[in-house]
XYZ file of N, CA and C in Angstrom:
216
model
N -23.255 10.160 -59.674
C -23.096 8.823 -60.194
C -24.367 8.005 -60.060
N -24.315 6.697 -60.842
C -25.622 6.025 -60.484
C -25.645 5.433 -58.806
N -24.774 5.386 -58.223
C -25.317 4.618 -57.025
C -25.713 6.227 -55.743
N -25.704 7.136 -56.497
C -25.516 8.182 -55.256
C -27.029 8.645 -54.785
N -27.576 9.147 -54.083
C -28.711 9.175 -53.193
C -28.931 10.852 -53.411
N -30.469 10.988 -54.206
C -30.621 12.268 -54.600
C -32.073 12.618 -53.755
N -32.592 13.421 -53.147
C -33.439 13.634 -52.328
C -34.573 15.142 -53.351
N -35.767 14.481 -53.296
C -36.457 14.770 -54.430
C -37.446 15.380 -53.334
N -38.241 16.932 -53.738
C -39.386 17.184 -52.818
C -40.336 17.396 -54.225
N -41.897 17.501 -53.455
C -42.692 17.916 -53.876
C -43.560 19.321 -53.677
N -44.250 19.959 -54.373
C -44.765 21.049 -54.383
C -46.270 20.458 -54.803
N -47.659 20.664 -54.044
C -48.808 20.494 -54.280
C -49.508 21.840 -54.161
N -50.617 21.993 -54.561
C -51.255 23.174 -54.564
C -52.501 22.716 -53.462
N -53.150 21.733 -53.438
C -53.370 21.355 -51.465
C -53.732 19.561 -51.861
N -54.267 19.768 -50.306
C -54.141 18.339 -49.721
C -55.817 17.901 -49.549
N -56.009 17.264 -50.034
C -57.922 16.443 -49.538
C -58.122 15.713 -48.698
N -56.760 14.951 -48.013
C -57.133 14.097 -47.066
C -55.700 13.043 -46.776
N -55.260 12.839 -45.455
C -54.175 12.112 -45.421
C -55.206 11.317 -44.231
N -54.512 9.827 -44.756
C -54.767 9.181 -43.604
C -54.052 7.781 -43.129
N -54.139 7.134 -42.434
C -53.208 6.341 -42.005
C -53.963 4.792 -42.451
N -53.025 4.366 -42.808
C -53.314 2.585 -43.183
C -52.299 1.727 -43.028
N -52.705 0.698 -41.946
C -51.990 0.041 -41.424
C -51.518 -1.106 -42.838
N -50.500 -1.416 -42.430
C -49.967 -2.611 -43.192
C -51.019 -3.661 -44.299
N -51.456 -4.283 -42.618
C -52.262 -5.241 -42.935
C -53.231 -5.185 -43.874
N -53.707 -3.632 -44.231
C -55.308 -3.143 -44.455
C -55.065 -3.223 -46.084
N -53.167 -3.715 -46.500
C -53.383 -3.079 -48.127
C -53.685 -3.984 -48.723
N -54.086 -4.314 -49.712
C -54.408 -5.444 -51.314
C -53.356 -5.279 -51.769
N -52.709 -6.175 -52.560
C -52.043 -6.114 -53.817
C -52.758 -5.481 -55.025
N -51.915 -4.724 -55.802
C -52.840 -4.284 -56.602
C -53.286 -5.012 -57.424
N -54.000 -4.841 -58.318
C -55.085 -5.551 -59.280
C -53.899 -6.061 -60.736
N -54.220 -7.170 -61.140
C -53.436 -7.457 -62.418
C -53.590 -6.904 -63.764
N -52.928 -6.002 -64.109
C -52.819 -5.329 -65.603
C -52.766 -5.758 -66.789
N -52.415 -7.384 -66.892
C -52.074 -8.069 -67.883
C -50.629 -7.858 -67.690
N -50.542 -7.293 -69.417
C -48.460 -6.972 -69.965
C -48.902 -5.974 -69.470
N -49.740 -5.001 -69.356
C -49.544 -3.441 -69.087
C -48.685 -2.911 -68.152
N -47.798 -2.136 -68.293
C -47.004 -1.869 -67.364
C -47.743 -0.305 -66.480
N -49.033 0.005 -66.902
C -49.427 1.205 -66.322
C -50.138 0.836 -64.952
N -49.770 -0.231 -64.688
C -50.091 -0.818 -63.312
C -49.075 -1.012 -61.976
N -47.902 -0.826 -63.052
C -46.593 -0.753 -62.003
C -46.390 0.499 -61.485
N -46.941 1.603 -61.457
C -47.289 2.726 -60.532
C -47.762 2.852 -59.288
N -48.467 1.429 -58.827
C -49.752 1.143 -57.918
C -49.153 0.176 -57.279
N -48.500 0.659 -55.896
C -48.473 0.056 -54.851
C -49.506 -1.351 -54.209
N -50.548 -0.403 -54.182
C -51.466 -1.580 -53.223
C -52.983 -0.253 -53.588
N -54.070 -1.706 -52.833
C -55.623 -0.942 -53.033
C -55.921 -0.863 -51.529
N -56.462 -0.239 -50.921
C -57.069 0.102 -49.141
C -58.523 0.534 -48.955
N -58.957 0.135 -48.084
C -60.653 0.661 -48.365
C -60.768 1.584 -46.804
N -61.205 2.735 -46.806
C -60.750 3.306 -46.121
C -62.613 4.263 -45.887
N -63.269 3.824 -44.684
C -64.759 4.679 -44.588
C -65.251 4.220 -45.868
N -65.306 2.971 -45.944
C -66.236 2.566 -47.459
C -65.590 2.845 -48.532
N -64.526 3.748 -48.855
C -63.905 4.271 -50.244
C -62.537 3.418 -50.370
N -62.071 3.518 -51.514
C -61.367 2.404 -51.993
C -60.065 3.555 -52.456
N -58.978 3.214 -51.644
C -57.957 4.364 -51.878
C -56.687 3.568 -52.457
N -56.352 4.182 -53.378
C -55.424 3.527 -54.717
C -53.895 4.124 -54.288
N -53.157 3.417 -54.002
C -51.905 4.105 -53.261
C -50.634 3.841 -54.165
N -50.146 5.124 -54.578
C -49.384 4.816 -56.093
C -47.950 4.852 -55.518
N -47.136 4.146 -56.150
C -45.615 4.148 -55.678
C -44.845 5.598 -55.894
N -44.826 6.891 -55.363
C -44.303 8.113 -55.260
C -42.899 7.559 -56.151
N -42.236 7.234 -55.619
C -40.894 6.304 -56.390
C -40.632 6.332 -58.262
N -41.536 5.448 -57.927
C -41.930 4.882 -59.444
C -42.443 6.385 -60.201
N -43.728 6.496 -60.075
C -44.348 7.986 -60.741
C -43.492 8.993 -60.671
N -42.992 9.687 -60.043
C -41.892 11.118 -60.261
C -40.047 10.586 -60.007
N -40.080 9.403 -59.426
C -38.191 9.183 -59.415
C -37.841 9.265 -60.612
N -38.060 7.996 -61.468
C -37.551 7.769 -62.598
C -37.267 8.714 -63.279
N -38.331 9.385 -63.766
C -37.830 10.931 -64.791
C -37.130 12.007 -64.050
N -37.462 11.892 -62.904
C -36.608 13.317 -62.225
C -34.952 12.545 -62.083
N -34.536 11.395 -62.107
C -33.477 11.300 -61.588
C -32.478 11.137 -62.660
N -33.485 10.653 -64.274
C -33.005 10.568 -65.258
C -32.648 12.119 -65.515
N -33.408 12.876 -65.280
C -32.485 14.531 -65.564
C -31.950 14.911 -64.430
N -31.287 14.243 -63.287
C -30.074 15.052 -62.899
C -28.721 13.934 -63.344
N -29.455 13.166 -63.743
C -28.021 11.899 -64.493
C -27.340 12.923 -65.231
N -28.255 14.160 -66.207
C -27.768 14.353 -66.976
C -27.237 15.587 -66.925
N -27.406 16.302 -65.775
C -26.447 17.545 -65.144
C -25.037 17.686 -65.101
């Protein structure tokens, strides 16, 4: 049903780097205009000088994966 709780994994072929960022450390992300290809993007973090773009897991793979077990 729609209110029921479906538990989704991932499969990567590897990993470059995990690291930890506190709360405080995120930005809001940047304004898209109307674009909605910005609603993917959590928040911005600068992390050893580099600027790490932290995308909503949710948003990017829920939606379509959950729309095909709606339809199971």
């Amino acid at each position: 049903g729609r209110n029921s709780t479906v538990q989704v994994g991932m499969v990567v072929d590897s990993v470059s780097e995990v690291v930890n960022i506190a709360a405080g450390e995120i930005e809001p992300p940047p304004s898209m205009g109307s674009s909605t290809e910005g609603d993917n993007i959590l928040g911005m973090a600068k992390v050893k000088g580099e600027v790490k773009i932290l995308l909503d897991v949710d948003r990017v793979v829920g939606e379509g994966l959950l729309s095909q077990f709606e339809e199971m």
